[in-house]
Structures are given as structure tokens and as C-alpha cells.
Tab-separated table of C-alpha atoms in Angstrom:
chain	number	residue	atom	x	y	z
W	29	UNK	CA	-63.432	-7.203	-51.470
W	30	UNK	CA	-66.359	-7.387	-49.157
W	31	UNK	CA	-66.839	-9.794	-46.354
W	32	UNK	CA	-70.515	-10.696	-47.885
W	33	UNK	CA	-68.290	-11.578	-51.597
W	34	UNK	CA	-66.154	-14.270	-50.176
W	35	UNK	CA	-65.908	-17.452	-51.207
W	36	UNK	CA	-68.264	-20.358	-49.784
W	37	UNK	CA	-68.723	-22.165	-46.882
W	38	UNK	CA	-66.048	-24.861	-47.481
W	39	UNK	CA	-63.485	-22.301	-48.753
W	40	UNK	CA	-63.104	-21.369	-44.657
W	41	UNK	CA	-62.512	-25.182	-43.388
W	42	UNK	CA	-58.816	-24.602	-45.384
W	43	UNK	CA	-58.501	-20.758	-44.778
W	44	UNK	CA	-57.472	-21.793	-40.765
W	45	UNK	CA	-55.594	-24.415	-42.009
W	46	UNK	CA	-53.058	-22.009	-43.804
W	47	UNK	CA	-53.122	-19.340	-41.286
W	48	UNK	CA	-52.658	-21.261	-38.108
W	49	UNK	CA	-50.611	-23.789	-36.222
W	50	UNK	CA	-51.492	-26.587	-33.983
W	51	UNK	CA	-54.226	-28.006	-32.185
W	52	UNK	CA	-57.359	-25.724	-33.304
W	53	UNK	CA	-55.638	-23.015	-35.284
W	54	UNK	CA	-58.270	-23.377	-37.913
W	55	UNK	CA	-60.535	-21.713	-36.314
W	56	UNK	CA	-58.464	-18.317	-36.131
W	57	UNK	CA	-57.342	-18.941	-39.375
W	58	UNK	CA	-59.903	-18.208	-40.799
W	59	UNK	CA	-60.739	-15.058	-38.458
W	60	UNK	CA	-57.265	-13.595	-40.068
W	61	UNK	CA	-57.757	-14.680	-43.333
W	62	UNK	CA	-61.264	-12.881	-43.501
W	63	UNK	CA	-59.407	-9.555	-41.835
W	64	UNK	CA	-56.982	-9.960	-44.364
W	65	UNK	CA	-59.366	-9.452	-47.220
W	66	UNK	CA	-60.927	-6.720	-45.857
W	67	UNK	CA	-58.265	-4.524	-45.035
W	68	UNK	CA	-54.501	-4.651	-46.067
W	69	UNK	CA	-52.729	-5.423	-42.200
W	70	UNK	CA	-50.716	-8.362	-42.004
W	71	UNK	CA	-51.490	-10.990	-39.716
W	72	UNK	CA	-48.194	-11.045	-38.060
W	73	UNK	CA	-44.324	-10.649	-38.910
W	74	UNK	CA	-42.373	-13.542	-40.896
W	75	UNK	CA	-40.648	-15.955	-38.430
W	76	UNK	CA	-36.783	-15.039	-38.521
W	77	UNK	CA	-34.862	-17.418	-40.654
W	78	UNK	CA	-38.090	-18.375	-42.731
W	79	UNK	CA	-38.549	-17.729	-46.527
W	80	UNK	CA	-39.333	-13.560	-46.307
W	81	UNK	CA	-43.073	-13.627	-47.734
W	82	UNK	CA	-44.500	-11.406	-50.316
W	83	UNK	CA	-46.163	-8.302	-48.202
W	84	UNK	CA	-49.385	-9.270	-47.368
W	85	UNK	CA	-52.163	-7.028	-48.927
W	86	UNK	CA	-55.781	-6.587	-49.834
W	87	UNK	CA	-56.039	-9.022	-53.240
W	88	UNK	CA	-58.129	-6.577	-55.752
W	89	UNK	CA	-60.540	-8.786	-57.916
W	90	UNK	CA	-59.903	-7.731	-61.319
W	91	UNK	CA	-62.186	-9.226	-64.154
W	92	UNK	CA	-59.176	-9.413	-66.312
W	93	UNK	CA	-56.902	-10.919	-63.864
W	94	UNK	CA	-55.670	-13.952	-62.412
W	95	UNK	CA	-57.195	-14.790	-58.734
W	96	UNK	CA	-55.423	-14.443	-55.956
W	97	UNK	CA	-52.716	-18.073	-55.787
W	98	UNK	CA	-53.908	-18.796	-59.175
W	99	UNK	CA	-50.052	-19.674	-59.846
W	100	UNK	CA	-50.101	-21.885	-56.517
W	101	UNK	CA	-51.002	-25.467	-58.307
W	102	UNK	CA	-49.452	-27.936	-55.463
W	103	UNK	CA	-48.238	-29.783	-53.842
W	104	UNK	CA	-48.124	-27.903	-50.892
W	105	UNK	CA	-46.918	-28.597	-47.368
W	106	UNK	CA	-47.702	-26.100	-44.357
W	107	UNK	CA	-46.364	-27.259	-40.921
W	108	UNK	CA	-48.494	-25.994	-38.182
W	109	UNK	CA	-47.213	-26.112	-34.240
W	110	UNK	CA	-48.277	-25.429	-31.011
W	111	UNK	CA	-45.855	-24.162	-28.886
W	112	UNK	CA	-45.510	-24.377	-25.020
W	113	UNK	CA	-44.198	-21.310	-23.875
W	114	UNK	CA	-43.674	-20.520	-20.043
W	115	UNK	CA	-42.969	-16.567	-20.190
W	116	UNK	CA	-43.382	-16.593	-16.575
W	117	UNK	CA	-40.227	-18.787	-16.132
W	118	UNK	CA	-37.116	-16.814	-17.317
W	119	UNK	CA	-35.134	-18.535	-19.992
W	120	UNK	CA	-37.470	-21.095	-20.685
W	121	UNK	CA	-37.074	-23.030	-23.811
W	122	UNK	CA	-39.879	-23.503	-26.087
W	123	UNK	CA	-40.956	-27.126	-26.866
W	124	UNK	CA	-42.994	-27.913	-29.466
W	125	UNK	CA	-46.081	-30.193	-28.133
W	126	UNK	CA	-47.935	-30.522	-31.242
W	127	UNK	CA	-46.602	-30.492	-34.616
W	128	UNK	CA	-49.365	-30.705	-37.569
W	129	UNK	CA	-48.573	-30.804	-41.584
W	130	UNK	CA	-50.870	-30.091	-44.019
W	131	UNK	CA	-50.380	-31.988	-47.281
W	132	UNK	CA	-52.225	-30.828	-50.170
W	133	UNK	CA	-51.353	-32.706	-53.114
W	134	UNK	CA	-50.877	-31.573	-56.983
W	135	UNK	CA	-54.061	-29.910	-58.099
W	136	UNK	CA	-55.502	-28.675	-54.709
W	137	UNK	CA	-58.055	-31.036	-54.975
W	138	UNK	CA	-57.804	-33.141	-51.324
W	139	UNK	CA	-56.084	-32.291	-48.229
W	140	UNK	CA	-54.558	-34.198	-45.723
W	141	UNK	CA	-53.708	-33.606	-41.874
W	142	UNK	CA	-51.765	-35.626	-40.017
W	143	UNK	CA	-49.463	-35.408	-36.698
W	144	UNK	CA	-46.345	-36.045	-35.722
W	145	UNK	CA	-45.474	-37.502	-32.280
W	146	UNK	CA	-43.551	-34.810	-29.881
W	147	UNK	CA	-41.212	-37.607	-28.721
W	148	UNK	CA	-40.595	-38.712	-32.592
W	149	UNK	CA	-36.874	-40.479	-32.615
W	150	UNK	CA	-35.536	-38.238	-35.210
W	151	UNK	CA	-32.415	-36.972	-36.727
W	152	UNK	CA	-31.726	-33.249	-35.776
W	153	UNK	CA	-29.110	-31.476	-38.244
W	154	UNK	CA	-26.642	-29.214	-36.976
W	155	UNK	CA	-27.779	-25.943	-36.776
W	156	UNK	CA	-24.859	-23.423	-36.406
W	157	UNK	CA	-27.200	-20.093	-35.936
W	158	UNK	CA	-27.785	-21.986	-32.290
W	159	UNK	CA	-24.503	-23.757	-31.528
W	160	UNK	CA	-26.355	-27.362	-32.479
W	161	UNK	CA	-24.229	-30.089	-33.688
W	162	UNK	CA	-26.873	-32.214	-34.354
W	163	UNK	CA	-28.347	-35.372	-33.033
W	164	UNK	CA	-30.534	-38.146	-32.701
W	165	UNK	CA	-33.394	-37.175	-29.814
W	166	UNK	CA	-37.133	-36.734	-29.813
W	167	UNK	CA	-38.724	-34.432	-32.115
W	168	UNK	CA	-39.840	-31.573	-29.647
W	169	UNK	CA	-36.093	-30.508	-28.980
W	170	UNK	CA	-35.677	-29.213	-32.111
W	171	UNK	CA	-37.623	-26.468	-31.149
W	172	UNK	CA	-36.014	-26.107	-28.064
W	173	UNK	CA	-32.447	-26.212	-29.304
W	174	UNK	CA	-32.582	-24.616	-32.573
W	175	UNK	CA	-34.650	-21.697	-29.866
W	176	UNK	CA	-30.729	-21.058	-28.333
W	177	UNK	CA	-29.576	-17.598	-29.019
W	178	UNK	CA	-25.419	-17.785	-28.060
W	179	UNK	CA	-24.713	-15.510	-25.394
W	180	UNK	CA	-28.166	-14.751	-24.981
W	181	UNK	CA	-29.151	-17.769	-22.668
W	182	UNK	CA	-32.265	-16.367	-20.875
W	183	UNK	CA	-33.810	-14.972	-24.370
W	184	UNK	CA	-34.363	-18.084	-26.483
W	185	UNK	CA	-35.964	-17.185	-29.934
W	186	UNK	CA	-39.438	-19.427	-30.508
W	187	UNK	CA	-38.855	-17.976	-34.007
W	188	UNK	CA	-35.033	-19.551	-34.714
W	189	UNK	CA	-36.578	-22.296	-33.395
W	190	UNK	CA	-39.424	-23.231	-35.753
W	191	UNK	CA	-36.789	-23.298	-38.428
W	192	UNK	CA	-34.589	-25.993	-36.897
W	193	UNK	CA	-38.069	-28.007	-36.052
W	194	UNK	CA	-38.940	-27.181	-39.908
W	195	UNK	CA	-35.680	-28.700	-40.920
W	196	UNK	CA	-36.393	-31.332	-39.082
W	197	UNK	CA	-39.986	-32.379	-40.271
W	198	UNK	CA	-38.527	-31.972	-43.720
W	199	UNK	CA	-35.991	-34.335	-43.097
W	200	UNK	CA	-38.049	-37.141	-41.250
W	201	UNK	CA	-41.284	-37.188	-44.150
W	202	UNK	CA	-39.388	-36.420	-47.162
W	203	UNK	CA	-41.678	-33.417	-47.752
W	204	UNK	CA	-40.770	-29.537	-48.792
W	205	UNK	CA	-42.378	-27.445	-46.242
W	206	UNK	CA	-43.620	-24.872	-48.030
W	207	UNK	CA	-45.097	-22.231	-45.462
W	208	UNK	CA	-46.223	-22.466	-41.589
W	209	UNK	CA	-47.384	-21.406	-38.783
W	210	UNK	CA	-46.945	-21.299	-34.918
W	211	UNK	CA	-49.337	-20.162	-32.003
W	212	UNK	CA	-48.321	-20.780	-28.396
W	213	UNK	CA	-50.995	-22.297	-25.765
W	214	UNK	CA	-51.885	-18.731	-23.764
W	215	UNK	CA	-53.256	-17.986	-27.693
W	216	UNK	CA	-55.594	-21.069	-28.047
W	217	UNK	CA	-56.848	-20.313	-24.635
W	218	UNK	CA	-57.892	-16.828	-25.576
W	219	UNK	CA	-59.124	-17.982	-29.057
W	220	UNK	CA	-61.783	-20.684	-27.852
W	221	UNK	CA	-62.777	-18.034	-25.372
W	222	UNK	CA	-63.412	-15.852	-27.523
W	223	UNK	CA	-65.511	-18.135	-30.011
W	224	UNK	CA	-67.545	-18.317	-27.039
W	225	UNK	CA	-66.091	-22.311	-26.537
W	226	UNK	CA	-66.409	-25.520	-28.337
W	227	UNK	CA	-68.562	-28.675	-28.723
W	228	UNK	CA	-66.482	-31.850	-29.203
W	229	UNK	CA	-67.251	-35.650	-28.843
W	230	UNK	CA	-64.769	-36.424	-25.964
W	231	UNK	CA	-64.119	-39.956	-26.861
W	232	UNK	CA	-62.787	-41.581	-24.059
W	233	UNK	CA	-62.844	-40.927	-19.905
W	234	UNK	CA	-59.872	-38.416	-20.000
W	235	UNK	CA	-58.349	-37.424	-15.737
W	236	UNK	CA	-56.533	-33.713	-16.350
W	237	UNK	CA	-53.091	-33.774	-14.884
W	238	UNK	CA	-52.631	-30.191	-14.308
W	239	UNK	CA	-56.027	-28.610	-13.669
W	240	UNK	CA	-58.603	-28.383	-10.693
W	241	UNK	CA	-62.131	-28.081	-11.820
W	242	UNK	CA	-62.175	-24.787	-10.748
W	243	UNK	CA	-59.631	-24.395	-13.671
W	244	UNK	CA	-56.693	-23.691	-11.276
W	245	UNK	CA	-53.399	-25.456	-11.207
W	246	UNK	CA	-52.806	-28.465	-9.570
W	247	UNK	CA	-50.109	-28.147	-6.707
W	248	UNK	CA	-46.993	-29.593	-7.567
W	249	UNK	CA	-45.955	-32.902	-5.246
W	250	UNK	CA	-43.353	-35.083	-5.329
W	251	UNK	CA	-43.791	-37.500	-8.298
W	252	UNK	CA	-46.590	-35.274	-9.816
W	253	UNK	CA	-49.269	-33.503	-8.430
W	254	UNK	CA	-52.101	-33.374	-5.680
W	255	UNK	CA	-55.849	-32.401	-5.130
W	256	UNK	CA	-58.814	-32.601	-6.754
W	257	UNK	CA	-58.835	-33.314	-10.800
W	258	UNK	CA	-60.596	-32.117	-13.862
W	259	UNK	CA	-62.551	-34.640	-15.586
W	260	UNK	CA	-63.641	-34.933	-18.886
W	261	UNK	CA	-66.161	-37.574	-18.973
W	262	UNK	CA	-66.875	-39.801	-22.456
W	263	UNK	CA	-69.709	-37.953	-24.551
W	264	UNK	CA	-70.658	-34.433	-26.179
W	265	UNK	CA	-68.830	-32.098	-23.847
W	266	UNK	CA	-68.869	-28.246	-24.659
W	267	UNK	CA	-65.809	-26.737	-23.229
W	268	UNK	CA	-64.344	-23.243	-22.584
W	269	UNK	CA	-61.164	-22.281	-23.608
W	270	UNK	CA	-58.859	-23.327	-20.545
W	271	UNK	CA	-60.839	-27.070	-20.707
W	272	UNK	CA	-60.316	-27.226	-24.219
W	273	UNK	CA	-56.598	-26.636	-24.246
W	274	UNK	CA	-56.290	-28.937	-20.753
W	275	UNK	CA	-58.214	-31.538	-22.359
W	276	UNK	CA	-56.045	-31.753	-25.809
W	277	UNK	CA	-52.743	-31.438	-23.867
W	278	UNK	CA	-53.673	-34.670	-21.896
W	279	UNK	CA	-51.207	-37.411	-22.727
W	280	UNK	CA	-50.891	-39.780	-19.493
W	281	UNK	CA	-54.178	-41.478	-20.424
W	282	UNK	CA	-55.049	-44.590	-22.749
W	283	UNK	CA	-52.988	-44.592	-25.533
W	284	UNK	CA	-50.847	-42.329	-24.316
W	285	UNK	CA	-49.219	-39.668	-27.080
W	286	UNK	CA	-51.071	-41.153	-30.077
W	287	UNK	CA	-54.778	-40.489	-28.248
W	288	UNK	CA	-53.587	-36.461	-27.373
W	289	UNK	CA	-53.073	-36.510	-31.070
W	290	UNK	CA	-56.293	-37.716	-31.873
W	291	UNK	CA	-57.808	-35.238	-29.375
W	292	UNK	CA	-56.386	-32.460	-31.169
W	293	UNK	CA	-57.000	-33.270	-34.649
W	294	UNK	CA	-60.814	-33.835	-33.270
W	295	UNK	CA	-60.801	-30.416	-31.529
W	296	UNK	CA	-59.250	-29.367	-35.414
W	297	UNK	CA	-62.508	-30.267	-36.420
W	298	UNK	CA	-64.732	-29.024	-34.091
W	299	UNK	CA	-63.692	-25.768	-33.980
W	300	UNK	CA	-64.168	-25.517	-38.020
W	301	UNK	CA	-67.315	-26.013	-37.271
W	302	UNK	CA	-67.652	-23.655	-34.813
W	303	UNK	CA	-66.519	-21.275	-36.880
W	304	UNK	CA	-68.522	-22.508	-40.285
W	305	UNK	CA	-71.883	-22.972	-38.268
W	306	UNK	CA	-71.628	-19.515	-36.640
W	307	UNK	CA	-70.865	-17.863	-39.932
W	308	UNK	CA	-67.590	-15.754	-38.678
W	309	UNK	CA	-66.577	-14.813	-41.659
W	310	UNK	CA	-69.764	-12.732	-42.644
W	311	UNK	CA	-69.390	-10.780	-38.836
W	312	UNK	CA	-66.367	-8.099	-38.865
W	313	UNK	CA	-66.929	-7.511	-35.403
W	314	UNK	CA	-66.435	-11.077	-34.371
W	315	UNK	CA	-62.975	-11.305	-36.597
W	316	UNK	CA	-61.583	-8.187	-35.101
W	317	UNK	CA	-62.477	-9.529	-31.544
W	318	UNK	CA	-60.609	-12.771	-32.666
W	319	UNK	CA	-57.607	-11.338	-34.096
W	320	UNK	CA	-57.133	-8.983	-31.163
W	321	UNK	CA	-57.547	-11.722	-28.990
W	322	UNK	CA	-54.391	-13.932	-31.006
W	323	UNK	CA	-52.371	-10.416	-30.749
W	324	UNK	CA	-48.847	-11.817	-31.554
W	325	UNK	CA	-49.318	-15.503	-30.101
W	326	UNK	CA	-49.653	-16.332	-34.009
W	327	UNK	CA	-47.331	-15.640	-36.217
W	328	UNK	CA	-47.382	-16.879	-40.167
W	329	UNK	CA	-44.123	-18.195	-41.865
W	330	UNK	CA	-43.840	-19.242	-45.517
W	331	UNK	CA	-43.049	-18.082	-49.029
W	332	UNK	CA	-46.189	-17.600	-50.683
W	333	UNK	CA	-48.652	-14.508	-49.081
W	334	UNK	CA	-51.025	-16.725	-46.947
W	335	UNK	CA	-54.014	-15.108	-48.775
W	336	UNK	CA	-52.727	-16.875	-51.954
W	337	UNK	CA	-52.385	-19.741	-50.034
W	338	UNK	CA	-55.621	-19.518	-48.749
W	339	UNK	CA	-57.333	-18.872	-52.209
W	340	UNK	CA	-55.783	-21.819	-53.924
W	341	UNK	CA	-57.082	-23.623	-51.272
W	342	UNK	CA	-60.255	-22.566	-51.303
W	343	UNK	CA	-61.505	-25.507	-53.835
W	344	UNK	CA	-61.132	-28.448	-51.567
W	345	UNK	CA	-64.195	-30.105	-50.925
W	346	UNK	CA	-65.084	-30.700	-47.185
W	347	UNK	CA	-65.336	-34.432	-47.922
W	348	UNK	CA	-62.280	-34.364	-49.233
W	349	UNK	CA	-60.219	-33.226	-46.547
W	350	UNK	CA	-59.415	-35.965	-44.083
W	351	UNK	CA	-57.715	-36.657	-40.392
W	352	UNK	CA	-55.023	-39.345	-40.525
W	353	UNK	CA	-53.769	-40.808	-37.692
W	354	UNK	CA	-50.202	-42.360	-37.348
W	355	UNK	CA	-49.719	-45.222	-35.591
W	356	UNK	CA	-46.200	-45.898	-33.199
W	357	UNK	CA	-44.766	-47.659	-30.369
W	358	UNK	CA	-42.114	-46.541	-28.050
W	359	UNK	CA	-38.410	-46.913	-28.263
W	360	UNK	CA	-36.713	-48.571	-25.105
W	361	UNK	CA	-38.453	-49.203	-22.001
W	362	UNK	CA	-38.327	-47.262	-17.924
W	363	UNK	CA	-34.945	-45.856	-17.872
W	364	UNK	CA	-34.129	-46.708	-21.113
W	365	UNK	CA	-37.042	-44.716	-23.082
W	366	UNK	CA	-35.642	-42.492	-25.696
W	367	UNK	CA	-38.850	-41.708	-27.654
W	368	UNK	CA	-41.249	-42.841	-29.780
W	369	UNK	CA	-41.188	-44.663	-33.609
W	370	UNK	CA	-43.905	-44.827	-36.193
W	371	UNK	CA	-45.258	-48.366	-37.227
W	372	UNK	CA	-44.372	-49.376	-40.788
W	373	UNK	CA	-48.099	-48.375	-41.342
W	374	UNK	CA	-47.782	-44.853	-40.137
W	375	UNK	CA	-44.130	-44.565	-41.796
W	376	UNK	CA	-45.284	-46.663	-45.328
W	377	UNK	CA	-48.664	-43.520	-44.792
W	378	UNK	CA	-46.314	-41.028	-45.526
W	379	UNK	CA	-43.701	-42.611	-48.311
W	380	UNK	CA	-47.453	-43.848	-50.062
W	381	UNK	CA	-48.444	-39.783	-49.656
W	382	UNK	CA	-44.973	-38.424	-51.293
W	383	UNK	CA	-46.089	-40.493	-53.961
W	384	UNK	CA	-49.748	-39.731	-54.624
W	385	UNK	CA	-51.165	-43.155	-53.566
W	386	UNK	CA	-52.374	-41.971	-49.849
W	387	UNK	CA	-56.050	-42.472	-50.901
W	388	UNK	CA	-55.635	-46.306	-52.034
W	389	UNK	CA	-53.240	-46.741	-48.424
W	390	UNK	CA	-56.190	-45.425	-46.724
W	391	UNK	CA	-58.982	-47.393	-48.148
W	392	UNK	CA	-56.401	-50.548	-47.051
W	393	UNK	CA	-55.704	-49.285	-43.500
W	394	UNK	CA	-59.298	-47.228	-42.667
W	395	UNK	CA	-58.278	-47.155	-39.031
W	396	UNK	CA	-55.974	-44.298	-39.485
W	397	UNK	CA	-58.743	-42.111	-40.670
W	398	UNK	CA	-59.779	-39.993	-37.684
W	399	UNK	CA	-63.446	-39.615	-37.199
W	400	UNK	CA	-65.762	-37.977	-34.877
């Protein structure tokens, strides 16, 4: 198949989806999934402990038969996570700071995105392949425990991992996960790089805790850090790849957790339309620069071969894919903080979504529809 026979325009706002994890993922996703229909190399290796996935290869049109995921009829569930990964500290633990699913109900005809909070109060099973007995803690230490190799201590496994933190998810929304995705933050600086940046609507006065605005680190003080800041003032902002990660990472601002979630679901969004507007998909050159620039930051886990995913997806309407924001609160207070809980709004979202009623929820609650 031929880059200039794919699918149209909204077909790519879902290809991403599949293909990548976290913040702006979509973006790449699409970048592999185009790479993946032109030649037959995978994307990446499975994830160890994940479903082993169908080999991924070229899908050859046939006028006779089926198209590729035409037995891929929903609902389907991909979990998507960013990963903060410090290879320069030895031993470091990998903590999942943003954890996306993808909900695409029976049909394949609407698609919803929504995020979990990092600090989520949840129940963590026991995981034996890490010497976990379980536990009640925030959400981000799945990753982080279920990453402990036994007598391995200074080479955690990102990969073990994303299974415990898949587990997990499961557990907490009641949903199968069917496939995922993970990409750590040195890949999403690369990949807006490489897309030459992004435009977003920054929607509130956001003070970076980490970065200079010459881009370099902050020094590290007692209590926090010291010198000048990066700013990211209210209003159309186009931002390179180092601002654009800074600025979604940002949580110590008004509303805390819940408005770096709404940051990156926005930056989601702006990067599809990066990629839509600049027409990626028709430019080999550009997809080869992409994928080289991922390398093995991203790495696809699921069942089903993500270009079947990415075909069955292909349908959705742009209008009919949609943002949702969860609302929460925080659980204790000073010392006694122990993580964040879901509203009954954002917890009766998801129960209302296992069910097939998120679209009537919605059009009663319209303030957890993300826009901009």
C-alpha cells in the first residue's frame, strides 16, 4: 500500500492514538503507523509480560478480502503512559506521570480520552514477578514497583512495570485493557522537535519549576529550586520540544494535578493537528525522520497488531472523538496527604462509560469536556 492510498484525513487523529502513550503520542502515532504500511518493520518489541502480538506486517489490500481489523468490532481500551525515566541516575525507578485510556466503545463509532491522576488512591495487587504484596498507594507506584527485578536492584524493567500499572487501571475503571503503549519524556522531547514544535492555547499563566528560559535546569536548593524561571504566559504560544514537555509536566500551579492533565490532553490535540495540517502521512521522509527520532523510547503492547487497531479505528469521526476531564480532590491534608480521589462525577463518568451512557453523562456534566 502506498502512502498517497491511505485512508483520510480523520483516519490519522486515531492512528497516534493506538500507537502511542501519553501526553502527545498521537502525533508519532501516526508517523509509525504510516511506516508501518509502507514497509513491513515493527514499530518496536512487545512489552515483557504483555499479550505477545500478532507480527506486525505490511496489510496487502486484497479486493476479495477482509480489511485490515475488520474482525476488531469494540469495545476497545488502549492505555497510553508517559513514563519518567532518569537513565542518568542508576537504579532509578520508573514512575508513571501520565496515564491516558482510550475508550472506544462497541461499533468504533466515538472515542473517548480521559486521564487518570498520578497520585490516584488505588488498590495495587500483588505482583509476585516483582516481590509486591500489594497495597493501597497512589497510582504512579505501580509502575515503579511492579518495575523491581529481584536481585537485580539497579536494573528495574519499565516493561514489567507497565503490566502491574495495567493491572492496576483495569482494576480501578472496571475496563479490559486491550493493548497499550508507553514512551518516556527524552522521546516526546525529540518528537515535538522533530515536528518542527507545536502551537497550543496555553490557558492559564503557568511558572516552570524545573527550567530556565534558556531551557537549562534549575539548580536544586533547599525546599526546591533557585534562579530565573520559564514562563508560559496565557495565549497562543508555539513551543519547541523541551517547552512543550516542561510546560505539560507543570503541576504546582492552579489546580494543581487536574490542570497538568488538562494541559496534556490539550497538547493531545494540538499536536494532531500538527500532524493533520502538515500532511505527515503523505511525506516518507518526514515519518522516517520521526520514527528515528522515537528509536526505542516507544514501545507498543497489546494483543491485536496495532495496524488492525489502527484500521478499525480509522472510521471515527473527528467530532466524535472527545477530551474528558475527571474531576478529584485530595485525600488527607500536609503530613497526612496520601493521594488523590475522583469526585462522584469523575468516578459515576466512568461506571456511566462501562455502560454505554457516557454521551447522555456528558451532555449533563459539559464541564468535563476538554476544549481548546
Amino acid at each position: 500500500m502506498t502512502i498517497g492510498s491511505m485512508a483520510p484525513r480523520r483516519r490519522w487523529l486515531l492512528l497516534g492514538l493506538v500507537a502511542l502513550a501519553a501526553v502527545a503520542l498521537i502525533a508519532a502515532g501516526a508517523a509509525v503507523i504510516t511506516r508501518l504500511t509502507g514497509d513491513s518493520k515493527p514499530g518496536g518489541p512487545p512489552l515483557a509480560g504483555s499479550p505477545t502480538p500478532s507480527p506486525i506486517v505490511t496489510p496487502t489490500p486484497s479486493p476479495s478480502g477482509p480489511p485490515p481489523g475488520a474482525d476488531i468490532t469494540g469495545p476497545l481500551n488502549l492505555l497510553l503512559v508517559g513514563v519518567d525515566t532518569r537513565v542518568s541516575v542508576p537504579g532509578w525507578e520508573p514512575h508513571a506521570d501520565a496515564v491516558l485510556v482510550l475508550h472506544v466503545p462497541k461499533g468504533l463509532g466515538r472515542a473517548y480520552l480521559f486521564s487518570l491522576p498520578r497520585d490516584l488512591l488505588v488498590d495495587i495487587p500483588a505482583f509476585p514477578k516483582a516481590d509486591y504484596k500489594g497495597g493501597k498507594t497512589k497510582l504512579t507506584h505501580a509502575m515503579s514497583f511492579g518495575s523491581r527485578v529481584p536481585g537485580k536492584p539497579k536494573q528495574p524493567s519499565t516493561a514489567q512495570g507497565y503490566e502491574l500499572l495495567r493491572s492496576t487501571v483495569s482494576g480501578y475503571t472496571g475496563l479490559r485493557i486491550d493493548a497499550g503503549a508507553v514512551l518516556t519524556f527524552n522521546g516526546f522531547d525529540k518528537l515535538v522537535d522533530t515536528l518542527g514544535g507545536v502551537d497550543i492555547y496555553v490557558d492559564q499563566r503557568v511558572a516552570s519549576l524545573h527550567r530556565r528560559p534558556d531551557g537549562k535546569y534549575r539548580e536544586s536548593a533547599p525546599g526546591g529550586y533557585k534562579g530565573p524561571q520559564q514562563v508560559y504566559e496565557k495565549g497562543n504560544q508555539h513551543l519547541n520540544g523541551w517547552q512543550a514537555l516542561d510546560y505539560a509536566r507543570q503541576r504546582y500551579i492552579t489546580g494543581g494535578d487536574y490542570a497538568r492533565q488538562r494541559h496534556q490532553q490539550q497538547l493531545v490535540r494540538a499536536l494532531t493537528r500538527k500532524i493533520l495540517d502538515e500532511g505527515l502521512a503523505r511525506q516518507p521522509e518526514r515519518v522516517d525522520q520521526v520514527v528515528a527520532a522515537l528509536g526505542d523510547t516507544l514501545v507498543y503492547a497489546g494483543g491485536p497488531r496495532i495496524v488492525d487497531v489502527a484500521y478499525a479505528l480509522g472510521g471515527v469521526p473527528e467530532n466524535r472523538f472527545t477530551l474528558v476531564g475527571l474531576p478529584g480532590s485530595g485525600v488527607g491534608k500536609g503530613s497526612a496527604y496520601r493521594g488523590e480521589q475522583l469526585t462522584n462525577d469523575g468516578r459515576k463518568f466512568i461506571t456511566e462509560l462501562r455502560a454505554g451512557r457516557a454521551d447522555a453523562y456528558l451532555a449533563a456534566h459539559p464541564t468535563l469536556i476538554v476544549k481548546n
